[in-house]
Amino acid sequence: MIGSTVQGRPIRVRSFGHGPRRVLFIGGIHGDEAEGAYSTAQLPEAFAAAGLADVATLTILEDANPDGRAAGTRTNANGVDINRNFPAKNFDTTNPLYGSSPLSQPESRAVYDAIDRVRPDLVVVAHSWVGRQFLNYDGPARALAEQFSTLSGLEVEESTSFAPTPGSLGSYVGRDRGIPILTIEVLKGSSPEAVWGKIRKALLRVIEG
Ligand SMILES: [Zn+2]
């Protein structure tokens, strides 16, 4: 456990393998985007079966926003978008939806602490998007994004081209700290099993590095 939510739900991290490459996978951060939950559950077994335990240490933060998941909302129980509450240079202080200040929410603090603890070589985070699916990256992750794209069929989108994302995890981790981060946006409403079928190979490939 790395923290607890506004409503007291635990935020859990589990680690697998012991290899030198450190990868942090975040199963979800927006409560109404549960399409990746099945993939998150399948990942440890697939990681072991692929023989990656000697190559990488995989830390899974299964759900960064379990209050939102329980309520079916994008935001946490305070009505804050966790993915706008990170201490990025582009944090927007004018929108109450983003929180009054960076890391004002326990959920964003838990993710922040996980990054500090893991010191990842790569962060991967699962989301979903209405009407289309794609892969976004921040920081020095272009080559990894292209590999992921080839194996999954998800097209690569430049961060700035689809939506402004002040205070996002991608802004903070990728742009400000220079850690490669891949943001997977699967089609909202797609079956969780289909999502896993689509991203499994690609995910294992980028974890391997
Ligand atoms: Zn999202």
mmCIF file of C-alpha atoms and ligand atoms in Angstrom:
data_model
loop_
_atom_site.group_PDB
_atom_site.id
_atom_site.type_symbol
_atom_site.label_atom_id
_atom_site.label_comp_id
_atom_site.label_asym_id
_atom_site.label_seq_id
_atom_site.Cartn_x
_atom_site.Cartn_y
_atom_site.Cartn_z
ATOM 1 C CA MET A 1 0.000 0.000 0.000
ATOM 2 C CA ILE A 2 1.377 3.399 -0.944
ATOM 3 C CA GLY A 3 -1.452 5.592 0.198
ATOM 4 C CA SER A 4 -5.158 5.834 0.690
ATOM 5 C CA THR A 5 -7.887 7.789 -1.034
ATOM 6 C CA VAL A 6 -10.115 10.644 0.118
ATOM 7 C CA GLN A 7 -12.650 8.010 1.213
ATOM 8 C CA GLY A 8 -10.016 5.769 2.790
ATOM 9 C CA ARG A 9 -9.652 3.113 0.098
ATOM 10 C CA PRO A 10 -6.137 1.659 -0.171
ATOM 11 C CA ILE A 11 -3.911 2.500 -3.141
ATOM 12 C CA ARG A 12 -1.777 -0.568 -3.707
ATOM 13 C CA VAL A 13 1.503 -1.261 -5.419
ATOM 14 C CA ARG A 14 2.942 -4.717 -6.076
ATOM 15 C CA SER A 15 6.334 -5.556 -7.563
ATOM 16 C CA PHE A 16 7.288 -8.479 -9.773
ATOM 17 C CA GLY A 17 10.664 -9.732 -10.974
ATOM 18 C CA HIS A 18 14.094 -8.499 -9.989
ATOM 19 C CA GLY A 19 15.721 -7.313 -13.225
ATOM 20 C CA PRO A 20 17.633 -4.039 -13.512
ATOM 21 C CA ARG A 21 15.123 -2.239 -15.743
ATOM 22 C CA ARG A 22 12.529 -0.527 -13.569
ATOM 23 C CA VAL A 23 9.048 -0.135 -14.994
ATOM 24 C CA LEU A 24 6.041 1.407 -13.270
ATOM 25 C CA PHE A 25 2.644 0.452 -14.682
ATOM 26 C CA ILE A 26 -0.399 2.423 -13.520
ATOM 27 C CA GLY A 27 -3.646 0.595 -14.245
ATOM 28 C CA GLY A 28 -5.931 3.594 -14.106
ATOM 29 C CA ILE A 29 -6.171 7.158 -12.925
ATOM 30 C CA HIS A 30 -9.598 8.212 -14.242
ATOM 31 C CA GLY A 31 -12.370 6.346 -12.418
ATOM 32 C CA ASP A 32 -14.660 6.051 -15.434
ATOM 33 C CA GLU A 33 -12.021 4.359 -17.596
ATOM 34 C CA ALA A 34 -12.067 0.750 -16.385
ATOM 35 C CA GLU A 35 -11.285 -0.850 -19.762
ATOM 36 C CA GLY A 36 -7.671 -1.558 -18.739
ATOM 37 C CA ALA A 37 -8.428 -3.257 -15.414
ATOM 38 C CA TYR A 38 -8.438 -6.759 -16.895
ATOM 39 C CA SER A 39 -5.060 -6.130 -18.561
ATOM 40 C CA THR A 40 -3.674 -4.915 -15.246
ATOM 41 C CA ALA A 41 -4.837 -8.150 -13.611
ATOM 42 C CA GLN A 42 -3.341 -10.330 -16.369
ATOM 43 C CA LEU A 43 -0.009 -8.547 -16.553
ATOM 44 C CA PRO A 44 1.921 -10.262 -13.694
ATOM 45 C CA GLU A 45 1.367 -13.752 -15.087
ATOM 46 C CA ALA A 46 2.202 -12.666 -18.651
ATOM 47 C CA PHE A 47 5.328 -10.879 -17.388
ATOM 48 C CA ALA A 48 6.524 -14.070 -15.666
ATOM 49 C CA ALA A 49 5.570 -16.315 -18.592
ATOM 50 C CA ALA A 50 7.552 -14.093 -20.979
ATOM 51 C CA GLY A 51 10.655 -14.674 -18.859
ATOM 52 C CA LEU A 52 11.036 -10.997 -18.012
ATOM 53 C CA ALA A 53 11.660 -11.424 -14.286
ATOM 54 C CA ASP A 54 15.439 -11.341 -14.826
ATOM 55 C CA VAL A 55 15.207 -8.395 -17.214
ATOM 56 C CA ALA A 56 12.933 -6.001 -15.364
ATOM 57 C CA THR A 57 11.389 -5.167 -12.059
ATOM 58 C CA LEU A 58 7.763 -4.393 -12.753
ATOM 59 C CA THR A 59 5.827 -2.370 -10.211
ATOM 60 C CA ILE A 60 2.078 -2.244 -10.713
ATOM 61 C CA LEU A 61 -0.027 0.478 -9.145
ATOM 62 C CA GLU A 62 -3.299 -1.232 -9.918
ATOM 63 C CA ASP A 63 -5.659 1.727 -9.535
ATOM 64 C CA ALA A 64 -4.758 5.303 -8.621
ATOM 65 C CA ASN A 65 -8.378 6.363 -8.198
ATOM 66 C CA PRO A 66 -10.464 3.611 -6.569
ATOM 67 C CA ASP A 67 -12.997 6.164 -5.218
ATOM 68 C CA GLY A 68 -13.656 7.332 -8.762
ATOM 69 C CA ARG A 69 -13.827 3.724 -9.928
ATOM 70 C CA ALA A 70 -16.440 2.938 -7.260
ATOM 71 C CA ALA A 71 -18.496 6.007 -8.184
ATOM 72 C CA GLY A 72 -17.949 5.764 -11.944
ATOM 73 C CA THR A 73 -16.493 9.263 -12.113
ATOM 74 C CA ARG A 74 -13.423 10.633 -13.876
ATOM 75 C CA THR A 75 -12.445 12.603 -10.780
ATOM 76 C CA ASN A 76 -11.704 11.582 -7.197
ATOM 77 C CA ALA A 77 -14.199 12.021 -4.337
ATOM 78 C CA ASN A 78 -13.243 15.703 -4.036
ATOM 79 C CA GLY A 79 -14.181 16.265 -7.671
ATOM 80 C CA VAL A 80 -10.550 16.766 -8.688
ATOM 81 C CA ASP A 81 -9.011 15.326 -11.856
ATOM 82 C CA ILE A 82 -5.969 13.500 -10.444
ATOM 83 C CA ASN A 83 -4.301 13.649 -13.852
ATOM 84 C CA ARG A 84 -4.196 17.469 -13.599
ATOM 85 C CA ASN A 85 -2.921 17.562 -10.002
ATOM 86 C CA PHE A 86 0.770 16.739 -10.502
ATOM 87 C CA PRO A 87 3.538 19.291 -9.820
ATOM 88 C CA ALA A 88 4.287 19.954 -13.480
ATOM 89 C CA LYS A 89 5.569 23.328 -14.656
ATOM 90 C CA ASN A 90 2.348 23.748 -16.632
ATOM 91 C CA PHE A 91 0.067 23.251 -13.580
ATOM 92 C CA ASP A 92 -3.090 25.340 -13.959
ATOM 93 C CA THR A 93 -4.049 27.060 -10.700
ATOM 94 C CA THR A 94 -7.181 28.691 -12.116
ATOM 95 C CA ASN A 95 -9.398 25.605 -12.467
ATOM 96 C CA PRO A 96 -10.926 24.085 -9.290
ATOM 97 C CA LEU A 97 -11.276 20.778 -11.178
ATOM 98 C CA TYR A 98 -7.470 20.519 -11.119
ATOM 99 C CA GLY A 99 -7.123 21.025 -7.352
ATOM 100 C CA SER A 100 -6.038 24.141 -5.495
ATOM 101 C CA SER A 101 -2.340 23.276 -5.709
ATOM 102 C CA PRO A 102 -0.147 20.470 -7.045
ATOM 103 C CA LEU A 103 -0.411 17.239 -5.012
ATOM 104 C CA SER A 104 -3.359 18.586 -3.013
ATOM 105 C CA GLN A 105 -5.030 15.160 -3.402
ATOM 106 C CA PRO A 106 -4.000 11.923 -1.634
ATOM 107 C CA GLU A 107 -4.270 9.976 -4.889
ATOM 108 C CA SER A 108 -1.782 12.173 -6.763
ATOM 109 C CA ARG A 109 0.543 12.069 -3.741
ATOM 110 C CA ALA A 110 0.439 8.248 -3.794
ATOM 111 C CA VAL A 111 1.443 8.176 -7.476
ATOM 112 C CA TYR A 112 4.151 10.766 -6.804
ATOM 113 C CA ASP A 113 5.496 8.637 -3.927
ATOM 114 C CA ALA A 114 5.454 5.516 -6.112
ATOM 115 C CA ILE A 115 7.583 7.327 -8.711
ATOM 116 C CA ASP A 116 10.003 8.468 -6.017
ATOM 117 C CA ARG A 117 10.248 4.977 -4.589
ATOM 118 C CA VAL A 118 10.551 3.064 -7.887
ATOM 119 C CA ARG A 119 12.724 5.606 -9.782
ATOM 120 C CA PRO A 120 11.353 4.132 -13.009
ATOM 121 C CA ASP A 121 13.127 3.879 -16.348
ATOM 122 C CA LEU A 122 9.667 3.800 -17.911
ATOM 123 C CA VAL A 123 6.139 4.663 -16.777
ATOM 124 C CA VAL A 124 3.109 3.222 -18.567
ATOM 125 C CA VAL A 125 -0.407 4.407 -17.713
ATOM 126 C CA ALA A 126 -3.740 3.085 -18.979
ATOM 127 C CA HIS A 127 -6.662 5.312 -19.993
ATOM 128 C CA SER A 128 -9.587 5.130 -22.420
ATOM 129 C CA TRP A 129 -10.944 7.642 -24.930
ATOM 130 C CA VAL A 130 -14.347 8.122 -26.519
ATOM 131 C CA GLY A 131 -14.500 7.191 -30.189
ATOM 132 C CA ARG A 132 -10.867 6.382 -30.873
ATOM 133 C CA GLN A 133 -7.754 4.723 -29.531
ATOM 134 C CA PHE A 134 -4.168 5.843 -29.639
ATOM 135 C CA LEU A 135 -0.902 5.974 -27.813
ATOM 136 C CA ASN A 136 0.586 9.145 -26.425
ATOM 137 C CA TYR A 137 4.047 9.692 -25.002
ATOM 138 C CA ASP A 138 6.013 12.313 -23.138
ATOM 139 C CA GLY A 139 9.731 12.556 -22.508
ATOM 140 C CA PRO A 140 12.304 10.460 -24.382
ATOM 141 C CA ALA A 141 9.854 7.697 -25.328
ATOM 142 C CA ARG A 142 9.402 8.081 -29.076
ATOM 143 C CA ALA A 143 11.183 4.811 -30.007
ATOM 144 C CA LEU A 144 9.249 2.867 -27.380
ATOM 145 C CA ALA A 145 5.998 4.465 -28.520
ATOM 146 C CA GLU A 146 6.698 3.414 -32.100
ATOM 147 C CA GLN A 147 7.415 -0.168 -31.021
ATOM 148 C CA PHE A 148 4.214 -0.213 -28.984
ATOM 149 C CA SER A 149 2.304 1.179 -31.946
ATOM 150 C CA THR A 150 3.629 -1.434 -34.366
ATOM 151 C CA LEU A 151 2.687 -4.330 -32.073
ATOM 152 C CA SER A 152 -0.719 -3.017 -30.949
ATOM 153 C CA GLY A 153 -2.025 -1.085 -33.938
ATOM 154 C CA LEU A 154 -2.585 1.996 -31.771
ATOM 155 C CA GLU A 155 -1.392 5.095 -33.575
ATOM 156 C CA VAL A 156 1.088 7.425 -31.913
ATOM 157 C CA GLU A 157 -0.250 10.895 -31.105
ATOM 158 C CA GLU A 158 1.942 13.810 -30.139
ATOM 159 C CA SER A 159 1.067 15.033 -26.671
ATOM 160 C CA THR A 160 0.162 18.553 -27.667
ATOM 161 C CA SER A 161 -2.049 17.603 -30.603
ATOM 162 C CA PHE A 162 -5.111 16.076 -28.933
ATOM 163 C CA ALA A 163 -5.793 18.003 -25.717
ATOM 164 C CA PRO A 164 -4.099 20.470 -23.384
ATOM 165 C CA THR A 165 -2.960 18.575 -20.286
ATOM 166 C CA PRO A 166 -1.700 20.960 -17.590
ATOM 167 C CA GLY A 167 -0.512 19.202 -14.436
ATOM 168 C CA SER A 168 -0.824 15.780 -16.041
ATOM 169 C CA LEU A 169 1.303 12.797 -15.118
ATOM 170 C CA GLY A 170 2.774 12.915 -18.632
ATOM 171 C CA SER A 171 3.728 16.569 -18.226
ATOM 172 C CA TYR A 172 5.331 15.993 -14.861
ATOM 173 C CA VAL A 173 7.086 12.655 -15.486
ATOM 174 C CA GLY A 174 7.953 13.010 -19.151
ATOM 175 C CA ARG A 175 8.454 16.660 -19.912
ATOM 176 C CA ASP A 176 9.711 17.937 -16.546
ATOM 177 C CA ARG A 177 11.626 14.931 -15.193
ATOM 178 C CA GLY A 178 12.706 13.432 -18.511
ATOM 179 C CA ILE A 179 11.438 9.933 -17.705
ATOM 180 C CA PRO A 180 9.882 8.109 -20.678
ATOM 181 C CA ILE A 181 6.119 7.738 -20.218
ATOM 182 C CA LEU A 182 3.595 6.004 -22.451
ATOM 183 C CA THR A 183 -0.093 6.839 -22.095
ATOM 184 C CA ILE A 184 -2.303 4.131 -23.572
ATOM 185 C CA GLU A 185 -5.731 5.355 -24.671
ATOM 186 C CA VAL A 186 -7.920 2.393 -25.602
ATOM 187 C CA LEU A 187 -11.373 2.773 -27.095
ATOM 188 C CA LYS A 188 -13.856 3.622 -24.353
ATOM 189 C CA GLY A 189 -16.441 0.880 -23.987
ATOM 190 C CA SER A 190 -14.310 -1.829 -25.606
ATOM 191 C CA SER A 191 -14.284 -5.211 -23.930
ATOM 192 C CA PRO A 192 -11.547 -5.602 -21.317
ATOM 193 C CA GLU A 193 -10.517 -8.951 -22.816
ATOM 194 C CA ALA A 194 -10.204 -7.389 -26.284
ATOM 195 C CA VAL A 195 -8.036 -4.622 -24.849
ATOM 196 C CA TRP A 196 -5.690 -7.190 -23.338
ATOM 197 C CA GLY A 197 -5.516 -9.095 -26.628
ATOM 198 C CA LYS A 198 -4.599 -5.898 -28.418
ATOM 199 C CA ILE A 199 -1.947 -4.528 -26.057
ATOM 200 C CA ARG A 200 -0.396 -7.655 -24.462
ATOM 201 C CA LYS A 201 2.550 -8.119 -26.833
ATOM 202 C CA ALA A 202 3.247 -4.405 -27.063
ATOM 203 C CA LEU A 203 3.175 -3.989 -23.310
ATOM 204 C CA LEU A 204 5.603 -6.857 -22.713
ATOM 205 C CA ARG A 205 7.879 -5.472 -25.415
ATOM 206 C CA VAL A 206 8.203 -2.010 -23.846
ATOM 207 C CA ILE A 207 8.620 -3.509 -20.381
ATOM 208 C CA GLU A 208 11.531 -5.549 -21.753
ATOM 209 C CA GLY A 209 12.991 -2.331 -23.249
HETATM 210 ZN ZN ZN B 1 -8.108 9.192 -18.829
#
